Short mmCIF file of C-alpha atoms in Angstrom, two decimals:
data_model
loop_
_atom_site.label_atom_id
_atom_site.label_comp_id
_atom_site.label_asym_id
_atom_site.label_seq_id
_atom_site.Cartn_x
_atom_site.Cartn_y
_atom_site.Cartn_z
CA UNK A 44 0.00 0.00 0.00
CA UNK A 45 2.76 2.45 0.70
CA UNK A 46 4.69 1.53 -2.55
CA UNK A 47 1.13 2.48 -4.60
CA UNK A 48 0.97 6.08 -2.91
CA UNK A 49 4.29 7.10 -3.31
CA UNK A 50 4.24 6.32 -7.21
CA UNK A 51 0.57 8.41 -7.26
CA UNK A 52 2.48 11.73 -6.09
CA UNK A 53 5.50 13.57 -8.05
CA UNK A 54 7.49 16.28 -7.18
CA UNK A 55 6.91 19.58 -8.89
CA UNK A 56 11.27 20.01 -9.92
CA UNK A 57 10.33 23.54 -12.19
CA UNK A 58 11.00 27.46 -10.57
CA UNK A 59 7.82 28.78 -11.50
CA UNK A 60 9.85 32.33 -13.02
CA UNK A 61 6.49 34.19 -13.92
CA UNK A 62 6.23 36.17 -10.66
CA UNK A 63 10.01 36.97 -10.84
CA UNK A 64 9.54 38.70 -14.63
CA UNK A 65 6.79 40.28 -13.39
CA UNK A 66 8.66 42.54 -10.48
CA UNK A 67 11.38 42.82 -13.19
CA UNK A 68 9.22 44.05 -15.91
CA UNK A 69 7.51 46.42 -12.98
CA UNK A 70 11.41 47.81 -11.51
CA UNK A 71 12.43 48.24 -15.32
CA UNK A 72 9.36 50.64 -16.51
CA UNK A 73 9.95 52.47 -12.58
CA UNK A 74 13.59 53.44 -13.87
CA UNK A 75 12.51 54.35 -17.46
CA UNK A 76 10.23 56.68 -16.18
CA UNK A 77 12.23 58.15 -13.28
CA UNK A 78 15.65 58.54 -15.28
CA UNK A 79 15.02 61.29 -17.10
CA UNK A 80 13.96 62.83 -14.30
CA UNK A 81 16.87 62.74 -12.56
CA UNK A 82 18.83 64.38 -15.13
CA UNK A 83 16.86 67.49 -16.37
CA UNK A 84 17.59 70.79 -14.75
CA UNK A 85 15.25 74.23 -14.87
CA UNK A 86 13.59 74.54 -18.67
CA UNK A 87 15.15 77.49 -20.36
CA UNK A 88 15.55 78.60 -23.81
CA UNK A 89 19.15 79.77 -24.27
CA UNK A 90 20.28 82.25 -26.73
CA UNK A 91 22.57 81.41 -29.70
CA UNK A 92 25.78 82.75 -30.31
CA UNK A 93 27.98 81.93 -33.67
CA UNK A 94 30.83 82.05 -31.52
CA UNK A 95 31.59 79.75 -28.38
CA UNK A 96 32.51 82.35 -25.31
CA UNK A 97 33.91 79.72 -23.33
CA UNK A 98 37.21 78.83 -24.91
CA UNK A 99 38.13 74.95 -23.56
CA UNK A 100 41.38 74.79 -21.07
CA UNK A 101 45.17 73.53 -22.54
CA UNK A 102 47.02 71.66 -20.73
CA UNK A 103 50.47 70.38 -21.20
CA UNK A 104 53.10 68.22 -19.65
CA UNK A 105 56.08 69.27 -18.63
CA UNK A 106 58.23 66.10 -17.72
CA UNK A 107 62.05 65.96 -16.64
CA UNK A 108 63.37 62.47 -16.62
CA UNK A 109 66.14 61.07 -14.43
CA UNK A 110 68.85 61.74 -17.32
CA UNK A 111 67.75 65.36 -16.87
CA UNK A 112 65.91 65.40 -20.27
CA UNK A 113 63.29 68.08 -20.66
CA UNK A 114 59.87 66.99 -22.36
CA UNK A 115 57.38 69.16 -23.65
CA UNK A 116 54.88 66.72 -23.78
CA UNK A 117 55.92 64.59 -25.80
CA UNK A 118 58.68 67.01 -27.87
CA UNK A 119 61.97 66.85 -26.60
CA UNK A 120 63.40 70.34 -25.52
CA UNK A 121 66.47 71.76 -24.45
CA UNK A 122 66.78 73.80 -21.42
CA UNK A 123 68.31 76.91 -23.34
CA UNK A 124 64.92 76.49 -25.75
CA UNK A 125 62.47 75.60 -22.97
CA UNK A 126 61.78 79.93 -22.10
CA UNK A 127 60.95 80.45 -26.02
CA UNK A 128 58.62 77.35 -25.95
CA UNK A 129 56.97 78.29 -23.18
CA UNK A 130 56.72 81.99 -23.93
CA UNK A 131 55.42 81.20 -27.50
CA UNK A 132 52.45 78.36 -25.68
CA UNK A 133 51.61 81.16 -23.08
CA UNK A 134 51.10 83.66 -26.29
CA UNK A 135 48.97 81.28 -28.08
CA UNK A 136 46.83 79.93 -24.75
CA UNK A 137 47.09 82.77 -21.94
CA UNK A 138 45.31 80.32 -19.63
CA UNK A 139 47.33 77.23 -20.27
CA UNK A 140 47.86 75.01 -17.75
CA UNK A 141 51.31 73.23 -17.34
CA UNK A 142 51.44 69.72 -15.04
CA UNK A 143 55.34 69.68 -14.21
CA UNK A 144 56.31 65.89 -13.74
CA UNK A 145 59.91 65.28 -12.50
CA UNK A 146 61.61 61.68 -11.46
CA UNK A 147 62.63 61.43 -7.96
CA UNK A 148 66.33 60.84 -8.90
CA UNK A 149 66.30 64.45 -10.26
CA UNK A 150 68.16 67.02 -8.10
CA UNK A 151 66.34 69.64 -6.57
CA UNK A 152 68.47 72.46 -8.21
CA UNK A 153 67.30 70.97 -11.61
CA UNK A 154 63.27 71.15 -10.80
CA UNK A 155 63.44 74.67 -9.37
CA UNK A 156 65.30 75.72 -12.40
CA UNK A 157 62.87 74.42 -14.40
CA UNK A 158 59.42 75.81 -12.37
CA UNK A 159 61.81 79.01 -12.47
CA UNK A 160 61.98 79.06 -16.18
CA UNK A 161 57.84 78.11 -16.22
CA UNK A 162 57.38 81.20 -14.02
CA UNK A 163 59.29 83.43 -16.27
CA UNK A 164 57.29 82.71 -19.62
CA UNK A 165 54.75 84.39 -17.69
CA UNK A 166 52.48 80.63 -16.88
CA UNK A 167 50.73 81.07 -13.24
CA UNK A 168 48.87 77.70 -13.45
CA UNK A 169 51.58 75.15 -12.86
CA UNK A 170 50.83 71.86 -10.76
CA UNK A 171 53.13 68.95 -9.81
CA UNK A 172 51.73 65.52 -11.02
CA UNK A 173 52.94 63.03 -7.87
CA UNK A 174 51.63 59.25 -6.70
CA UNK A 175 49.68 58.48 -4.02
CA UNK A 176 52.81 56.95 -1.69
CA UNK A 177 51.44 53.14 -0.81
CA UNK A 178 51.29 53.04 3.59
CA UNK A 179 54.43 50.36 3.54
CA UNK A 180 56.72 52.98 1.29
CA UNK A 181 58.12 55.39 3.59
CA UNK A 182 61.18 56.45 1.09
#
């Protein structure tokens, strides 16, 4: 008798996925709805222009490697020609920005030199491009 009730019942072995689609189906038209939302600022109608007023930033690289090579980004440039290079970028970009970058072997004397010479051409925004120091090196 036992045997004949055991074969009468089976086992349902299928996720039934419907309710999960559902809720996805649901979240998905939530976030097509709200996304836009999130996005769009106050409604104006902005005047045109022919001519962008807001002229986009330059930046170069400055980079001085441990052989005490001078790199304009990517041009290589002599110390005696670095003041006309710089003098003719600040005439063509007033607002450039330079990003000095300097190997630690350099000598000190060498990098002052060179922020000296940036200073000269007349270039106020000059930053020093570093990297974040891991907690074990303490160099």
């Amino acid at each position: 008798m036992t045997n004949g009730t055991q074969q009468g019942r089976r086992f349902m072995s299928e996720i039934n996925v419907v309710p999960l689609v559902d809720v996805v189906l649901v979240l998905l038209v939530i976030f097509m709805v709200t996304a836009p939302l999130l996005y769009r600022g106050l409604e104006i109608d902005l005047p045109r222009t022919t001519v962008n007023t807001i002229a986009p930033e330059e930046r170069v690289v400055l980079t001085v490697t441990k052989r005490r090579e001078i790199f304009l980004d990517k041009d290589a440039v002599s110390m005696d020609r670095l003041a006309s290079r710089l003098e003719m970028l600040k005439a063509r970009s007033p607002q450039v920005s330079l990003y000095l970058r300097a190997d630690r072997q350099v000598p000190y004397g060498v990098v002052v030199g060179v922020m000296d010479t940036v200073k000269r051409a007349g270039i106020e925004r000059l930053g020093m491009v570093t990297e974040p120091a891991a907690e074990t090196d303490h160099e």
